[in-house]
Amino acid sequence: MAGWSWGWSPNDESAAGSWLQAIYLGFLTGGTSAVKPTTPRWSDRLRRQATIAISDAPHPCVRDGVASLATTDMQHLHGDVLESVVERVPAPDLAAAALVSREWLRAVRAALRRRMLRLPWLVVHVIHLRGQRRLAAAYDPRSGAWLAVPTAPPARHGATSPPQPHSHVRLMRGASGDRVCALSLSGLAVARDALGMDDDALVVALKAPGVWRVDPVLAAVGDRVVAMGGACQLALGDGEDTSAVEVHERGGWTHCGAVPAALRESAAAAATWLSTAATDQRVYVADRATGTASWFDPAKQQWGPTSRLRPDAAVSTWGLAAGRAGAEKIILFGVKHADSRVVIRSWELDGDSLSLSHGAAAAHDTMPSEMSERLFPHGDDGEEETSSLSIGVCGNTAGGYVYNAAVPATGAVLYELRRGGVEGGGVERWAWVACAPVVAEAEALGRVILACSPVGLHELADERLAH
């Protein structure tokens, strides 16, 4: 059975049971997991119907490759069989599946843990500046589908979230996943994840940094928030620098000097010219053009070594992302022109020294050429060799996404990191991700923010994702 596509109506009393029956049948007969109901969520009546019987026999049998299903209660599924069935439930419907019983809830949580350990979701926010509207979508790497993220109009004056219109929405890097935030003169509102900030209960309101910033690097490291560079030149006081660093902890902001001299010029427009990655202990920054990099420890309020990362001198643009779990590793991405082709490579770095990991000095992982060419398509005027290549990266310890930062509508490439201490490079798999419809339809003056984050049961239960 090459792919399930089964639709149902909320008026059909047996819909939920039939839906689970279709999943179970696919499990028994080797079908794929792509069961996609056409209705975004279950009603309470359909949730109760999730226990409809599908087989009288204690063990369903298969005759001629087809399962014999009748009226056994779905709650009779246990252990590995139940977990295998739950693995095939589409992500937006896991919250409803968790209501069947406590054992189903445990199976759903186990399935989510396995999914989150694999790959984060890609979240796209499109800011329409004219109407101050925000549209969002999330990509589930397991099903390969884009899901809509409901959004609300910008908050009116006096509301707590967000404090300003959508034009103030920014991205905050984090070890556990990126977050969306809104920065204004009056404060910094931080969402708990990358999906959005339309619910006041899901937002933490902080004081605004002491230095007014228009294009800063923002990162969450443990219970601290780091604001770096991007200060407004006209608003600076005596002795203040556009590359100033502040750390928020225990309810207030602390000034921590400026970024290293080698990064100071690019830190004036930090979010534009610096690529950023965050781990549980540090914020890593690298100049996109030169590859000059360093790290900052907000707990100790000190900088690490500054190094020029150029394992390939021909690379024109660099990007950083978090590396493998269990080690302070960083993945460095580079893009270049070579033999009339666009080449994208990655290297694994030691986080302490910012040097290539042991065994990786002569090794790298190269994105398949058909994917890199789709990210940066050749023009018809023959000027591709001189055109600018701007790479963007977002990821966590399991993997992430590489995209064309100048033209996000071209799509993205998913990368999955190797598990364990494998010598030489860190990427195990690449996969193409088609452009989200909300990006393809964005207006020319709009702004696109790409982030990645694990998606858990609380996001699904809040019905923040829809088919």
CSV table of C-alpha atoms in Angstrom, one decimal:
chain,number,residue,atom,x,y,z
A,1,MET,CA,0.0,0.0,0.0
A,2,ALA,CA,2.0,2.9,-1.3
A,3,GLY,CA,0.8,5.8,0.9
A,4,TRP,CA,-2.4,6.4,2.8
A,5,SER,CA,-4.7,9.3,2.1
A,6,TRP,CA,-8.0,8.8,4.0
A,7,GLY,CA,-10.6,11.6,4.5
A,8,TRP,CA,-13.4,11.7,7.0
A,9,SER,CA,-16.3,13.9,8.0
A,10,PRO,CA,-16.9,15.2,11.6
A,11,ASN,CA,-20.5,14.1,11.1
A,12,ASP,CA,-19.5,10.5,10.6
A,13,GLU,CA,-20.1,8.7,14.0
A,14,SER,CA,-17.5,6.0,13.2
A,15,ALA,CA,-14.9,8.3,11.8
A,16,ALA,CA,-12.3,8.2,14.6
A,17,GLY,CA,-12.5,4.5,14.9
A,18,SER,CA,-12.2,4.1,11.1
A,19,TRP,CA,-9.3,6.4,11.1
A,20,LEU,CA,-7.4,4.4,13.7
A,21,GLN,CA,-8.4,1.3,11.9
A,22,ALA,CA,-6.8,2.6,8.7
A,23,ILE,CA,-3.6,3.3,10.6
A,24,TYR,CA,-3.6,-0.1,12.2
A,25,LEU,CA,-4.3,-1.8,8.9
A,26,GLY,CA,-1.4,0.1,7.4
A,27,PHE,CA,0.9,-1.1,10.2
A,28,LEU,CA,-0.1,-4.7,9.7
A,29,THR,CA,0.2,-4.7,5.9
A,30,GLY,CA,3.4,-2.6,5.7
A,31,GLY,CA,1.8,0.6,4.5
A,32,THR,CA,3.4,4.0,5.0
A,33,SER,CA,2.7,6.3,7.9
A,34,ALA,CA,1.3,9.2,5.9
A,35,VAL,CA,-2.3,9.0,7.1
A,36,LYS,CA,-3.6,12.5,6.6
A,37,PRO,CA,-7.2,13.3,7.8
A,38,THR,CA,-8.8,16.2,6.0
A,39,THR,CA,-10.2,17.7,9.2
A,40,PRO,CA,-7.7,19.3,11.5
A,41,ARG,CA,-8.8,18.0,14.9
A,42,TRP,CA,-11.3,15.7,16.6
A,43,SER,CA,-14.5,16.7,18.3
A,44,ASP,CA,-15.2,15.3,21.8
A,45,ARG,CA,-17.7,12.9,20.3
A,46,LEU,CA,-15.0,11.6,17.9
A,47,ARG,CA,-12.5,11.3,20.7
A,48,ARG,CA,-14.9,8.9,22.5
A,49,GLN,CA,-15.3,7.0,19.3
A,50,ALA,CA,-11.5,6.4,19.2
A,51,THR,CA,-12.1,3.2,21.2
A,52,ILE,CA,-14.4,1.6,18.5
A,53,ALA,CA,-13.7,-2.1,18.0
A,54,ILE,CA,-11.7,-3.3,15.1
A,55,SER,CA,-11.2,-7.0,15.7
A,56,ASP,CA,-12.9,-9.8,17.6
A,57,ALA,CA,-9.8,-12.0,17.7
A,58,PRO,CA,-7.2,-11.4,20.3
A,59,HIS,CA,-4.6,-11.3,17.6
A,60,PRO,CA,-5.7,-9.9,14.2
A,61,CYS,CA,-4.8,-12.2,11.3
A,62,VAL,CA,-3.6,-11.4,7.8
A,63,ARG,CA,-4.9,-13.3,4.8
A,64,ASP,CA,-3.5,-12.7,1.4
A,65,GLY,CA,-1.7,-9.6,2.6
A,66,VAL,CA,-4.9,-8.0,4.0
A,67,ALA,CA,-5.7,-7.8,7.8
A,68,SER,CA,-9.0,-9.2,9.0
A,69,LEU,CA,-10.4,-6.5,11.3
A,70,ALA,CA,-13.6,-6.5,13.2
A,71,THR,CA,-14.5,-5.2,16.6
A,72,THR,CA,-11.7,-5.5,19.2
A,73,ASP,CA,-11.4,-2.4,21.4
A,74,MET,CA,-8.5,-0.1,20.4
A,75,GLN,CA,-7.6,0.0,24.1
A,76,HIS,CA,-6.6,-3.7,23.8
A,77,LEU,CA,-3.4,-2.6,21.9
A,78,HIS,CA,-0.4,-2.7,24.2
A,79,GLY,CA,3.4,-2.3,24.2
A,80,ASP,CA,5.3,-2.2,21.0
A,81,VAL,CA,2.2,-2.8,18.8
A,82,LEU,CA,0.5,0.3,20.4
A,83,GLU,CA,3.6,2.4,20.0
A,84,SER,CA,3.9,1.3,16.4
A,85,VAL,CA,0.3,2.4,15.7
A,86,VAL,CA,0.9,5.7,17.5
A,87,GLU,CA,4.0,6.3,15.4
A,88,ARG,CA,1.7,6.5,12.4
A,89,VAL,CA,-0.6,9.1,13.8
A,90,PRO,CA,-0.2,12.5,12.1
A,91,ALA,CA,1.4,15.0,14.5
A,92,PRO,CA,-1.6,17.4,14.8
A,93,ASP,CA,-3.8,14.5,15.9
A,94,LEU,CA,-1.5,13.1,18.6
A,95,ALA,CA,-3.2,15.3,21.3
A,96,ALA,CA,-6.5,13.7,20.6
A,97,ALA,CA,-4.9,10.2,20.5
A,98,ALA,CA,-3.5,10.9,24.0
A,99,LEU,CA,-7.1,11.1,25.4
A,100,VAL,CA,-8.0,7.5,24.6
A,101,SER,CA,-6.4,6.1,27.8
A,102,ARG,CA,-3.4,6.5,30.1
A,103,GLU,CA,-1.6,3.8,28.1
A,104,TRP,CA,-2.2,5.7,24.9
A,105,LEU,CA,-1.0,8.9,26.6
A,106,ARG,CA,2.3,7.1,27.5
A,107,ALA,CA,2.6,5.8,24.0
A,108,VAL,CA,2.1,9.3,22.6
A,109,ARG,CA,4.7,10.8,24.9
A,110,ALA,CA,7.2,8.1,23.9
A,111,ALA,CA,6.5,8.8,20.2
A,112,LEU,CA,7.1,12.5,20.7
A,113,ARG,CA,10.4,11.9,22.6
A,114,ARG,CA,11.6,9.8,19.7
A,115,ARG,CA,10.5,12.4,17.1
A,116,MET,CA,12.1,15.3,19.0
A,117,LEU,CA,15.4,13.4,19.4
A,118,ARG,CA,15.5,13.0,15.7
A,119,LEU,CA,14.9,16.4,14.0
A,120,PRO,CA,13.4,19.8,14.9
A,121,TRP,CA,10.5,21.3,13.0
A,122,LEU,CA,11.1,24.3,10.6
A,123,VAL,CA,9.0,27.3,11.5
A,124,VAL,CA,8.5,30.2,9.0
A,125,HIS,CA,7.1,33.6,9.9
A,126,VAL,CA,6.2,36.0,7.2
A,127,ILE,CA,5.8,39.6,8.3
A,128,HIS,CA,3.7,41.7,5.9
A,129,LEU,CA,4.9,45.2,6.7
A,130,ARG,CA,2.1,47.1,4.9
A,131,GLY,CA,-0.8,45.6,6.8
A,132,GLN,CA,1.3,44.6,9.8
A,133,ARG,CA,0.1,41.0,9.4
A,134,ARG,CA,2.0,37.9,10.4
A,135,LEU,CA,1.5,34.5,8.8
A,136,ALA,CA,3.2,31.4,10.0
A,137,ALA,CA,3.7,27.7,9.0
A,138,ALA,CA,5.5,24.7,10.5
A,139,TYR,CA,7.2,21.9,8.7
A,140,ASP,CA,7.0,18.4,10.2
A,141,PRO,CA,10.1,16.5,9.0
A,142,ARG,CA,8.6,13.1,9.8
A,143,SER,CA,5.5,13.5,7.5
A,144,GLY,CA,7.1,16.0,5.1
A,145,ALA,CA,4.1,18.3,5.4
A,146,TRP,CA,3.6,22.0,6.1
A,147,LEU,CA,1.0,22.9,8.8
A,148,ALA,CA,-0.6,26.2,9.4
A,149,VAL,CA,0.2,28.1,12.6
A,150,PRO,CA,-2.8,30.3,13.6
A,151,THR,CA,-1.9,33.9,14.2
A,152,ALA,CA,-3.7,36.9,15.6
A,153,PRO,CA,-3.5,40.6,14.7
A,154,PRO,CA,-0.9,42.7,16.5
A,155,ALA,CA,-1.8,43.7,20.0
A,156,ARG,CA,-3.4,47.0,20.7
A,157,HIS,CA,-1.9,49.7,22.9
A,158,GLY,CA,-1.7,48.4,26.5
A,159,ALA,CA,-1.8,44.7,25.6
A,160,THR,CA,1.0,42.6,27.1
A,161,SER,CA,1.9,40.4,24.0
A,162,PRO,CA,3.3,41.4,21.7
A,163,PRO,CA,4.2,44.9,23.0
A,164,GLN,CA,4.5,46.3,19.5
A,165,PRO,CA,3.2,45.5,15.9
A,166,HIS,CA,4.6,42.5,14.1
A,167,SER,CA,7.3,44.6,12.5
A,168,HIS,CA,9.2,44.3,15.9
A,169,VAL,CA,9.2,40.5,15.8
A,170,ARG,CA,12.7,39.0,16.1
A,171,LEU,CA,14.4,35.6,16.4
A,172,MET,CA,16.1,34.4,19.6
A,173,ARG,CA,18.4,31.4,19.3
A,174,GLY,CA,18.3,28.7,22.0
A,175,ALA,CA,19.9,25.4,22.8
A,176,SER,CA,16.5,23.7,23.2
A,177,GLY,CA,15.1,25.5,20.2
A,178,ASP,CA,14.7,28.9,18.7
A,179,ARG,CA,12.1,31.3,20.0
A,180,VAL,CA,10.1,34.2,18.6
A,181,CYS,CA,10.3,37.5,20.5
A,182,ALA,CA,9.2,41.1,20.1
A,183,LEU,CA,11.7,43.9,21.0
A,184,SER,CA,10.6,47.5,21.6
A,185,LEU,CA,11.6,50.5,23.7
A,186,SER,CA,9.1,49.3,26.3
A,187,GLY,CA,10.2,45.7,26.7
A,188,LEU,CA,11.2,42.4,25.3
A,189,ALA,CA,8.4,39.8,25.0
A,190,VAL,CA,9.7,36.2,24.6
A,191,ALA,CA,7.6,33.3,23.4
A,192,ARG,CA,8.3,29.9,24.8
A,193,ASP,CA,9.0,28.4,21.4
A,194,ALA,CA,9.4,29.2,17.7
A,195,LEU,CA,5.7,28.9,16.8
A,196,GLY,CA,4.6,32.4,17.8
A,197,MET,CA,3.4,34.7,20.5
A,198,ASP,CA,-0.3,35.3,20.1
A,199,ASP,CA,-1.2,33.9,23.6
A,200,ASP,CA,-0.3,36.0,26.6
A,201,ALA,CA,0.1,32.8,28.7
A,202,LEU,CA,2.9,31.6,26.5
A,203,VAL,CA,5.0,34.8,26.6
A,204,VAL,CA,7.5,36.0,29.2
A,205,ALA,CA,7.7,39.8,29.5
A,206,LEU,CA,11.2,41.2,30.2
A,207,LYS,CA,12.5,44.8,30.6
A,208,ALA,CA,14.1,46.3,27.5
A,209,PRO,CA,17.9,46.1,27.3
A,210,GLY,CA,19.7,49.2,28.6
A,211,VAL,CA,21.0,50.0,25.1
A,212,TRP,CA,18.4,50.5,22.4
A,213,ARG,CA,19.0,48.0,19.6
A,214,VAL,CA,17.5,47.7,16.1
A,215,ASP,CA,19.4,44.7,14.7
A,216,PRO,CA,20.8,42.6,17.6
A,217,VAL,CA,21.7,39.0,18.2
A,218,LEU,CA,19.4,37.6,20.8
A,219,ALA,CA,20.0,34.2,22.5
A,220,ALA,CA,18.6,32.2,25.4
A,221,VAL,CA,21.3,30.3,27.3
A,222,GLY,CA,19.9,28.5,30.3
A,223,ASP,CA,17.9,31.0,32.3
A,224,ARG,CA,19.8,33.9,30.9
A,225,VAL,CA,19.1,36.1,27.8
A,226,VAL,CA,21.9,37.6,25.8
A,227,ALA,CA,21.6,40.8,23.7
A,228,MET,CA,24.6,41.4,21.5
A,229,GLY,CA,25.4,44.2,19.1
A,230,GLY,CA,22.9,45.9,16.7
A,231,ALA,CA,22.6,49.1,18.8
A,232,CYS,CA,21.1,52.3,17.4
A,233,GLN,CA,24.0,54.7,16.7
A,234,LEU,CA,21.8,57.8,17.3
A,235,ALA,CA,20.6,56.5,20.7
A,236,LEU,CA,24.0,55.7,22.2
A,237,GLY,CA,25.2,57.6,25.2
A,238,ASP,CA,28.8,58.5,26.1
A,239,GLY,CA,31.0,55.5,26.2
A,240,GLU,CA,28.4,53.2,24.7
A,241,ASP,CA,29.3,51.0,21.7
A,242,THR,CA,27.1,49.6,18.9
A,243,SER,CA,28.6,46.2,19.7
A,244,ALA,CA,27.7,46.3,23.4
A,245,VAL,CA,26.7,43.1,25.1
A,246,GLU,CA,24.1,42.7,27.8
A,247,VAL,CA,23.0,39.7,29.9
A,248,HIS,CA,19.5,39.5,31.5
A,249,GLU,CA,19.5,37.5,34.8
A,250,ARG,CA,17.6,37.8,38.1
A,251,GLY,CA,15.2,40.4,36.7
A,252,GLY,CA,17.7,42.9,35.2
A,253,TRP,CA,20.3,43.6,32.5
A,254,THR,CA,24.0,43.6,33.1
A,255,HIS,CA,26.5,45.3,30.8
A,256,CYS,CA,29.3,43.0,29.7
A,257,GLY,CA,31.5,45.2,27.5
A,258,ALA,CA,31.7,44.8,23.8
A,259,VAL,CA,32.3,42.0,21.3
A,260,PRO,CA,35.9,41.2,20.4
A,261,ALA,CA,37.6,43.8,18.1
A,262,ALA,CA,37.7,41.4,15.2
A,263,LEU,CA,33.9,41.2,15.2
A,264,ARG,CA,33.1,44.7,16.2
A,265,GLU,CA,32.4,46.1,12.7
A,266,SER,CA,30.0,43.3,11.8
A,267,ALA,CA,28.3,43.5,15.2
A,268,ALA,CA,27.0,46.9,14.4
A,269,ALA,CA,24.3,45.1,12.4
A,270,ALA,CA,24.7,41.9,14.3
A,271,ALA,CA,21.6,40.0,13.2
A,272,THR,CA,22.4,40.7,9.6
A,273,TRP,CA,26.2,40.1,9.4
A,274,LEU,CA,26.7,37.6,12.2
A,275,SER,CA,25.6,33.9,12.1
A,276,THR,CA,24.6,32.7,15.6
A,277,ALA,CA,24.3,29.4,17.4
A,278,ALA,CA,23.5,28.7,21.1
A,279,THR,CA,24.2,25.8,23.4
A,280,ASP,CA,23.4,25.2,27.0
A,281,GLN,CA,26.5,27.2,28.1
A,282,ARG,CA,27.5,29.6,25.3
A,283,VAL,CA,26.5,31.8,22.4
A,284,TYR,CA,28.7,31.3,19.3
A,285,VAL,CA,28.9,34.0,16.6
A,286,ALA,CA,30.7,34.1,13.3
A,287,ASP,CA,31.1,36.8,10.6
A,288,ARG,CA,29.2,35.5,7.6
A,289,ALA,CA,31.7,37.0,5.2
A,290,THR,CA,35.1,36.4,6.8
A,291,GLY,CA,34.5,33.3,9.0
A,292,THR,CA,35.9,35.1,12.0
A,293,ALA,CA,34.3,33.5,15.1
A,294,SER,CA,34.2,33.5,18.9
A,295,TRP,CA,32.0,32.5,21.7
A,296,PHE,CA,30.5,34.2,24.8
A,297,ASP,CA,29.8,32.5,28.2
A,298,PRO,CA,27.0,34.6,29.9
A,299,ALA,CA,27.4,32.8,33.2
A,300,LYS,CA,31.1,33.9,33.5
A,301,GLN,CA,30.5,37.0,31.3
A,302,GLN,CA,33.6,36.3,29.3
A,303,TRP,CA,34.6,35.7,25.7
A,304,GLY,CA,36.5,32.7,24.4
A,305,PRO,CA,39.2,32.7,21.7
A,306,THR,CA,38.7,34.5,18.4
A,307,SER,CA,39.6,32.4,15.4
A,308,ARG,CA,39.2,32.8,11.6
A,309,LEU,CA,37.4,29.7,10.4
A,310,ARG,CA,38.4,29.1,6.9
A,311,PRO,CA,38.8,25.3,6.2
A,312,ASP,CA,38.1,26.3,2.5
A,313,ALA,CA,39.5,29.6,1.3
A,314,ALA,CA,37.0,29.7,-1.6
A,315,VAL,CA,33.9,29.9,0.6
A,316,SER,CA,32.1,33.2,0.3
A,317,THR,CA,29.5,32.9,3.1
A,318,TRP,CA,29.5,31.1,6.4
A,319,GLY,CA,26.9,29.8,8.8
A,320,LEU,CA,26.8,28.2,12.3
A,321,ALA,CA,24.5,25.7,14.0
A,322,ALA,CA,24.7,23.6,17.2
A,323,GLY,CA,26.5,20.3,16.9
A,324,ARG,CA,26.0,16.8,18.2
A,325,ALA,CA,24.3,16.2,21.6
A,326,GLY,CA,26.5,15.3,24.5
A,327,ALA,CA,29.5,17.4,23.4
A,328,GLU,CA,30.3,21.0,22.9
A,329,LYS,CA,30.4,20.8,19.1
A,330,ILE,CA,29.4,23.3,16.4
A,331,ILE,CA,28.6,22.7,12.8
A,332,LEU,CA,30.1,25.2,10.3
A,333,PHE,CA,28.5,25.6,6.9
A,334,GLY,CA,30.1,27.3,3.9
A,335,VAL,CA,28.9,28.0,0.3
A,336,LYS,CA,31.0,28.8,-2.7
A,337,HIS,CA,31.1,28.7,-6.5
A,338,ALA,CA,33.2,25.9,-8.0
A,339,ASP,CA,33.4,24.8,-11.6
A,340,SER,CA,30.2,26.7,-12.5
A,341,ARG,CA,28.4,25.0,-9.7
A,342,VAL,CA,27.2,26.0,-6.2
A,343,VAL,CA,28.8,23.9,-3.5
A,344,ILE,CA,27.7,23.8,0.1
A,345,ARG,CA,29.8,22.0,2.7
A,346,SER,CA,29.9,21.4,6.4
A,347,TRP,CA,32.5,20.8,9.0
A,348,GLU,CA,32.4,19.9,12.7
A,349,LEU,CA,34.2,22.2,15.1
A,350,ASP,CA,35.3,21.8,18.7
A,351,GLY,CA,33.4,24.3,20.7
A,352,ASP,CA,36.2,25.2,23.1
A,353,SER,CA,39.0,25.9,20.6
A,354,LEU,CA,36.9,26.6,17.5
A,355,SER,CA,39.2,24.2,15.6
A,356,LEU,CA,38.2,21.3,13.4
A,357,SER,CA,37.2,18.3,15.4
A,358,HIS,CA,39.7,15.4,15.5
A,359,GLY,CA,39.6,13.5,12.2
A,360,ALA,CA,37.8,16.2,10.4
A,361,ALA,CA,40.8,18.2,9.2
A,362,ALA,CA,40.6,16.7,5.7
A,363,ALA,CA,36.9,15.6,5.9
A,364,HIS,CA,33.7,17.4,5.2
A,365,ASP,CA,30.2,16.7,4.2
A,366,THR,CA,28.9,18.1,0.9
A,367,MET,CA,25.3,18.8,0.2
A,368,PRO,CA,24.1,16.9,-2.9
A,369,SER,CA,24.7,19.2,-5.9
A,370,GLU,CA,21.0,19.0,-7.1
A,371,MET,CA,19.9,20.5,-3.8
A,372,SER,CA,22.5,23.2,-3.6
A,373,GLU,CA,21.6,24.2,-7.2
A,374,ARG,CA,18.0,24.4,-6.2
A,375,LEU,CA,18.8,26.7,-3.3
A,376,PHE,CA,20.9,29.0,-5.6
A,377,PRO,CA,19.5,28.5,-9.1
A,378,HIS,CA,21.6,29.8,-12.1
A,379,GLY,CA,20.3,32.8,-13.8
A,380,ASP,CA,19.9,33.1,-17.6
A,381,ASP,CA,22.3,36.0,-17.8
A,382,GLY,CA,25.4,33.9,-17.0
A,383,GLU,CA,26.3,36.1,-14.0
A,384,GLU,CA,26.1,33.3,-11.4
A,385,GLU,CA,29.8,33.3,-10.8
A,386,THR,CA,29.8,36.9,-9.6
A,387,SER,CA,26.4,36.8,-7.8
A,388,SER,CA,26.3,36.9,-4.0
A,389,LEU,CA,25.6,33.7,-2.1
A,390,SER,CA,24.0,34.2,1.2
A,391,ILE,CA,23.4,31.1,3.3
A,392,GLY,CA,21.2,30.8,6.4
A,393,VAL,CA,21.2,28.0,9.0
A,394,CYS,CA,19.0,27.0,11.9
A,395,GLY,CA,19.4,23.8,13.8
A,396,ASN,CA,19.8,21.9,17.1
A,397,THR,CA,21.8,18.9,18.3
A,398,ALA,CA,19.8,16.5,16.1
A,399,GLY,CA,19.8,18.5,12.8
A,400,GLY,CA,18.4,21.5,11.2
A,401,TYR,CA,17.9,23.4,7.9
A,402,VAL,CA,20.0,25.3,5.4
A,403,TYR,CA,18.4,27.9,3.2
A,404,ASN,CA,19.0,30.8,0.9
A,405,ALA,CA,19.0,33.8,3.2
A,406,ALA,CA,18.5,36.3,0.4
A,407,VAL,CA,15.6,34.4,-1.3
A,408,PRO,CA,13.9,32.1,1.3
A,409,ALA,CA,11.2,31.3,-1.3
A,410,THR,CA,13.5,28.9,-3.1
A,411,GLY,CA,13.0,26.3,-0.3
A,412,ALA,CA,15.4,24.7,2.2
A,413,VAL,CA,17.5,21.6,2.8
A,414,LEU,CA,17.1,19.5,5.9
A,415,TYR,CA,20.2,18.0,7.4
A,416,GLU,CA,20.4,15.2,10.0
A,417,LEU,CA,23.5,14.9,12.2
A,418,ARG,CA,25.3,11.6,12.9
A,419,ARG,CA,24.8,10.2,16.3
A,420,GLY,CA,27.9,9.4,18.5
A,421,GLY,CA,31.5,10.4,17.9
A,422,VAL,CA,31.9,9.7,14.2
A,423,GLU,CA,35.2,11.0,12.9
A,424,GLY,CA,35.1,13.4,9.9
A,425,GLY,CA,32.2,15.6,9.4
A,426,GLY,CA,28.8,15.5,11.2
A,427,VAL,CA,26.0,15.3,8.6
A,428,GLU,CA,24.5,11.9,7.9
A,429,ARG,CA,21.6,12.8,5.6
A,430,TRP,CA,20.3,15.7,3.4
A,431,ALA,CA,16.7,16.1,2.2
A,432,TRP,CA,14.9,18.8,0.2
A,433,VAL,CA,12.1,20.8,1.8
A,434,ALA,CA,9.7,22.6,-0.6
A,435,CYS,CA,8.9,26.2,0.1
A,436,ALA,CA,6.0,26.9,2.5
A,437,PRO,CA,3.0,28.4,0.7
A,438,VAL,CA,3.0,31.4,3.0
A,439,VAL,CA,6.5,32.3,1.9
A,440,ALA,CA,5.8,31.8,-1.8
A,441,GLU,CA,2.8,34.2,-1.5
A,442,ALA,CA,4.7,36.8,0.6
A,443,GLU,CA,4.7,40.4,-0.7
A,444,ALA,CA,7.9,41.9,-2.0
A,445,LEU,CA,8.4,44.2,1.0
A,446,GLY,CA,7.7,41.5,3.5
A,447,ARG,CA,10.2,40.0,6.0
A,448,VAL,CA,10.7,36.3,6.4
A,449,ILE,CA,12.0,34.7,9.7
A,450,LEU,CA,13.1,31.1,9.7
A,451,ALA,CA,13.5,29.2,12.9
A,452,CYS,CA,13.6,25.6,14.2
A,453,SER,CA,12.3,24.0,17.3
A,454,PRO,CA,11.1,20.7,18.7
A,455,VAL,CA,7.3,20.4,18.9
A,456,GLY,CA,5.8,18.6,21.8
A,457,LEU,CA,2.4,17.5,23.2
A,458,HIS,CA,1.7,20.9,24.8
A,459,GLU,CA,1.9,22.7,21.4
A,460,LEU,CA,-0.3,20.0,19.8
A,461,ALA,CA,-2.8,20.0,22.7
A,462,ASP,CA,-3.1,23.8,22.4
A,463,GLU,CA,-4.3,23.2,18.9
A,464,ARG,CA,-1.6,25.6,17.6
A,465,LEU,CA,-1.1,23.6,14.5
A,466,ALA,CA,-3.6,22.7,11.8
A,467,HIS,CA,-3.7,20.7,8.6
